[in-house]
Coordinates of C-alpha atoms in Angstrom, one line a residue:
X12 CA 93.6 80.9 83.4
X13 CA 91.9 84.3 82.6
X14 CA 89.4 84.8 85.4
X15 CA 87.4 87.7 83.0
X16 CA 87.5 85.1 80.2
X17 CA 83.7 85.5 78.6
X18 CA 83.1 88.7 80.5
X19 CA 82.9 91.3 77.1
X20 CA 85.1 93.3 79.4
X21 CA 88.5 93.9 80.2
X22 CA 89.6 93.1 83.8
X23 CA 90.7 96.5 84.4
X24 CA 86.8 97.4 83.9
X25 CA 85.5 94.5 85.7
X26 CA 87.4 95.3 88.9
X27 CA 87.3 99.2 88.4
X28 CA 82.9 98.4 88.8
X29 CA 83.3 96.2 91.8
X30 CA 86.4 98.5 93.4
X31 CA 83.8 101.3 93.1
X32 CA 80.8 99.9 94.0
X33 CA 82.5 98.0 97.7
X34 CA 84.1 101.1 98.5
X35 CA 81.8 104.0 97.9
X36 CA 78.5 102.8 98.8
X37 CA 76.7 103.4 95.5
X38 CA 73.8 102.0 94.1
X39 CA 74.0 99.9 91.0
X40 CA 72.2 102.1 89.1
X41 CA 74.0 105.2 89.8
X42 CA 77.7 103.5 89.3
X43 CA 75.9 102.3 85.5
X44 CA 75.3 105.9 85.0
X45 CA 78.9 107.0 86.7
X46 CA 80.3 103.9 83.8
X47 CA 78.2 105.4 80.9
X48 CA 79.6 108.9 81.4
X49 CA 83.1 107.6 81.2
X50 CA 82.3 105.6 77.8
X51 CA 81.2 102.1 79.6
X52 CA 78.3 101.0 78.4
X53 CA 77.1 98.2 81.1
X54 CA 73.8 97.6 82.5
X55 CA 72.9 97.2 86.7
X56 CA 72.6 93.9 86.4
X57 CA 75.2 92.7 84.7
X58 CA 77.5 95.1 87.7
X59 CA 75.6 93.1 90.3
X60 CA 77.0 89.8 88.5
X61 CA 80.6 91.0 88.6
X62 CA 79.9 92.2 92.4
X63 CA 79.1 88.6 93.1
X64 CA 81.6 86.8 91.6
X65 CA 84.5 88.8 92.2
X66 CA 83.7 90.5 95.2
X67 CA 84.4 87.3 97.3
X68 CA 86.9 86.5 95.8
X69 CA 89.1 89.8 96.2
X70 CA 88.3 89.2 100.0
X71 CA 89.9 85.6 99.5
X72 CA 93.0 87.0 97.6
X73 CA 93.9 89.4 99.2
X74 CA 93.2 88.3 103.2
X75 CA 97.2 87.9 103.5
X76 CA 97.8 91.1 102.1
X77 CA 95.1 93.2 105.2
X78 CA 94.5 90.6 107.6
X79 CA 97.6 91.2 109.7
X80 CA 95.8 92.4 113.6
X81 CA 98.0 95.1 114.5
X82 CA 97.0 94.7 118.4
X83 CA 96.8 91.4 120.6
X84 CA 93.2 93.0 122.1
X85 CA 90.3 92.7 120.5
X86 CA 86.9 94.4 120.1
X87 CA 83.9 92.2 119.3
X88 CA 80.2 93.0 118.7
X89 CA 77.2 92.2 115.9
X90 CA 75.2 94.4 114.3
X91 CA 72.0 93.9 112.3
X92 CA 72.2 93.1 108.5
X93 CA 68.5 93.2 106.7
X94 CA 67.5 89.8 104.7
X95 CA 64.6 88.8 102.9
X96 CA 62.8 91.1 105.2
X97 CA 64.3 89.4 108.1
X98 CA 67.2 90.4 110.3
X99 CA 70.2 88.6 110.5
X100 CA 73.8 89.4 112.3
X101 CA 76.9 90.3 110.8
X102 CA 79.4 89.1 113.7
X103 CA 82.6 91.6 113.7
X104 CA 85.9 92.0 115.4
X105 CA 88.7 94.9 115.1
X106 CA 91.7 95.4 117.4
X107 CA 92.0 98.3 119.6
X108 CA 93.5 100.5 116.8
X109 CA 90.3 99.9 114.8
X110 CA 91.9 97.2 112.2
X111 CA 89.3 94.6 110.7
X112 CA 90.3 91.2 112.2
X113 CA 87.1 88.8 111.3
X114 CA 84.0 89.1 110.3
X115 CA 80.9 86.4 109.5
X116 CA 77.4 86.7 108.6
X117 CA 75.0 84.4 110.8
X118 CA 71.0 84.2 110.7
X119 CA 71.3 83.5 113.8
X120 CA 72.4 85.7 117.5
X121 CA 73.2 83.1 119.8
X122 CA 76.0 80.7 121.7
X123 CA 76.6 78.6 118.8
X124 CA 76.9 81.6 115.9
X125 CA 79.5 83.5 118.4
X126 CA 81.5 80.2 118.8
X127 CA 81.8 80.0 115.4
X128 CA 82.6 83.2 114.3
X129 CA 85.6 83.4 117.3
X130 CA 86.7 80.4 116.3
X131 CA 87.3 81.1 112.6
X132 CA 88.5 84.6 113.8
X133 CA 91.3 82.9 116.1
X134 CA 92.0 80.2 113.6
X135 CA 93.2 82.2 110.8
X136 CA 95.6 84.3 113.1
X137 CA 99.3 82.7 113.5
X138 CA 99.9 82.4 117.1
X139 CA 101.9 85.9 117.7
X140 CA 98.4 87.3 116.6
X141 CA 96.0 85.6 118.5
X142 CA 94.2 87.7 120.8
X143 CA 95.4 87.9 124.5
X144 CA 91.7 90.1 125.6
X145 CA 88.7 89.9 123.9
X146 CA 86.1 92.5 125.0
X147 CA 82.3 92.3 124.1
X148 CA 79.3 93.8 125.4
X149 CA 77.1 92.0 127.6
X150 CA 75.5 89.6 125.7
X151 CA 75.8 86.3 127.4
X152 CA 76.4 84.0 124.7
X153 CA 80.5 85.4 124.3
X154 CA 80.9 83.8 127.5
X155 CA 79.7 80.4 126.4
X156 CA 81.7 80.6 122.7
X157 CA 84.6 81.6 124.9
X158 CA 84.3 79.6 127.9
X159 CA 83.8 76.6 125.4
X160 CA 86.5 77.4 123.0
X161 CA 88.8 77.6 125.9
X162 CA 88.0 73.8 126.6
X163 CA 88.3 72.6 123.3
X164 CA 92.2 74.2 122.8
X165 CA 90.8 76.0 120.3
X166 CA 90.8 79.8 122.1
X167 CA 94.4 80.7 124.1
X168 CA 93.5 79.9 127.7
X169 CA 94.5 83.1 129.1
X170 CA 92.9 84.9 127.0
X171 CA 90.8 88.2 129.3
X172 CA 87.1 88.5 128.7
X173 CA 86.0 91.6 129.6
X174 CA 82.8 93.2 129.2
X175 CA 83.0 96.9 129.7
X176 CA 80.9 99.0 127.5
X177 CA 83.1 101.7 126.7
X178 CA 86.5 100.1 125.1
X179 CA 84.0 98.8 122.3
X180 CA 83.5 102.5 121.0
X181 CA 85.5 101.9 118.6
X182 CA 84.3 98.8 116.6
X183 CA 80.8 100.9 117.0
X184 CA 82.0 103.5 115.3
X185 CA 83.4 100.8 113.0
X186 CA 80.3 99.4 111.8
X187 CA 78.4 103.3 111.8
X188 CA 80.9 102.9 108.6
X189 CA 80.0 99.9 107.2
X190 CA 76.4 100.7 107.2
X191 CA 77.1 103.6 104.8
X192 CA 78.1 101.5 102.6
X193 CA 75.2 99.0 103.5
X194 CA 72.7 101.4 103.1
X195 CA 71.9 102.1 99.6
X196 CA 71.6 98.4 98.9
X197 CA 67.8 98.6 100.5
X198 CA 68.4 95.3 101.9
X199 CA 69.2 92.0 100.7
X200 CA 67.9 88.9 98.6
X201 CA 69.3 85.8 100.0
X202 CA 72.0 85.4 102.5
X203 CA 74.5 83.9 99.7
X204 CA 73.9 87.2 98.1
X205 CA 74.4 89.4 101.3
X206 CA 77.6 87.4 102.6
X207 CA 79.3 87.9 99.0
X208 CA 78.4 91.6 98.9
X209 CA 80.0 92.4 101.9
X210 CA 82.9 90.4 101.8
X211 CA 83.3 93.2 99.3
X212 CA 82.6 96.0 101.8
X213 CA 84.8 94.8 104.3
X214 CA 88.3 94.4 102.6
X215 CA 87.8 97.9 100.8
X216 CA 86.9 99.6 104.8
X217 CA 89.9 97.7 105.7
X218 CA 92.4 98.9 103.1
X219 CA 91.1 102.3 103.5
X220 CA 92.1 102.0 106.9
X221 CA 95.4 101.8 106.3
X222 CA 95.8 97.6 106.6
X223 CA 97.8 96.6 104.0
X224 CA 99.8 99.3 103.8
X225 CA 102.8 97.1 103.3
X226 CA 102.0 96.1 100.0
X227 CA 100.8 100.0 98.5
X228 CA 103.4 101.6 97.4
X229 CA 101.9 105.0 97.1
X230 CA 99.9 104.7 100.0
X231 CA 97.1 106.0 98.0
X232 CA 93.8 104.9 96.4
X233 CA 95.5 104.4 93.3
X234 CA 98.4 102.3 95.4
X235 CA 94.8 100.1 96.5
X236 CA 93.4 99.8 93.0
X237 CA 96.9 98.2 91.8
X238 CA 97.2 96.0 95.2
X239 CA 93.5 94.5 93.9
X240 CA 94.7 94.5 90.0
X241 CA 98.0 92.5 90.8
X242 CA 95.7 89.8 93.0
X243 CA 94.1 89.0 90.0
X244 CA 97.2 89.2 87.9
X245 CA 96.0 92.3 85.7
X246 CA 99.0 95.1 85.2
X247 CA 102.4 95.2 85.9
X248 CA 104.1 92.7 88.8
X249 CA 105.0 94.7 92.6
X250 CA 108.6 94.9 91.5
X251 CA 107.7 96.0 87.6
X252 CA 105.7 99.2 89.6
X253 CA 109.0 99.1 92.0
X254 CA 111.3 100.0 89.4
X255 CA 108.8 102.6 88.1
X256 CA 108.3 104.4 91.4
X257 CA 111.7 104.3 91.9
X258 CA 112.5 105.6 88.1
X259 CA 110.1 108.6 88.5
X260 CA 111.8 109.7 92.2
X261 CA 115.1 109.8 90.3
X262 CA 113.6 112.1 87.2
X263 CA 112.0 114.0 89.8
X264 CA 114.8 114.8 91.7
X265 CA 116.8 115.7 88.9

């Protein structure tokens, strides 16, 4: 089934707005005037619609592809995510290298929020992945996700908590990142909304990164926008843009 069936756009278009928009921290306004100057004629809204629904979805489709933690220790924090006004905490974890393992959007910073978020985290990792250290700051509710998590056989048992300050530069640095991209959004609408958006955020930050790298074979951002086009079955299969890449080498060489 075509997923850009009623759309009045191609998918090329469609993902070529909501590539842009997740990886470059634009306004919606500002990528309509980007689209107009290149001969696409689409209003704000109708770019925030396309954000929405295929935003997630990318995250969804490709997770196999950049979800692959390159390090068995891990780096956990939260950081504040505007609302409706309100604040609410987009929980986060990275290996040591800096690679995106997890992330979830709660409206609430407490035990039960950090539970759930390690939990997913873990549960989506095959077990040569799971984390054998998990460091976090000093916020006493880790200790009760993990101490719990550990009694439910749901967290590896000898997994390390450690709490010291400094190893989590680098998911700090991290999320100084993602709030570039956050930023020109001026805050958020309803939480459906925000979770969707940066779904969005986070696989781009993660395939410019580097995670994924498998899978681009140019290991460029033109090697990402084919990655995202062939999740969604637009342009040529992996081994169709094999045989090209391998085609042009040979003529090159010549």
């Amino acid at each position: 089934m075509n997923d850009f069936k009623g759309r009045h756009f191609s998918g090329e278009v469609v993902l070529w707005a909501v590539r842009w928009y997740c990886r470059y921290g634009l306004s919606y306004r500002d990528l309509e005037t980007m689209m107009a100057e290149r001969g696409v004629r689409v209003d704000h809204s109708t770019i925030y619609r396309w954000v929405q629904r295929y935003a997630p979805e990318m995250e969804r489709r490709m997770r196999w592809q950049w979800r692959r933690p390159m390090s068995d220790s891990w780096r956990v924090d939260e950081t504040y995510i505007k609302v409706r006004g309100k604040w609410t905490y987009l929980y986060r974890a990275v290996d040591k290298l800096g690679n995106t393992v997890d992330f979830y959007l709660s409206s609430t910073r407490n035990a039960k929020a950090a539970k759930r978020f390690l939990g997913k985290a873990i549960r989506a990792c095959k077990d040569w992945e799971k984390p054998s250290k998990i460091n976090t700051d000093k916020a006493g509710c880790y200790i009760q996700a993990i101490r719990e998590l550990k009694k439910e056989g749901k967290c590896p048992r000898d997994v390390e908590h450690r709490q010291v300050k400094y190893l989590n530069n680098v998911i700090e640095a991290d999320q100084g990142k993602l709030k570039q991209l956050i930023k020109p959004v001026r805050g958020f609408k309803t939480m459906r909304t925000a979770y969707a958006t940066i779904k969005g955020f986070e696989v781009m930050r993660a395939l410019r990164k580097g995670q994924g790298r498998t899978f681009n074979l140019t290991r460029d951002p033109i090697g990402e926008k084919r990655m995202i086009e062939r999740a969604f079955g637009v342009g040529p299969c992996v081994m169709t843009e094999a045989m090209t890449l391998i085609e042009e080498h040979f003529k090159a060489a010549a």
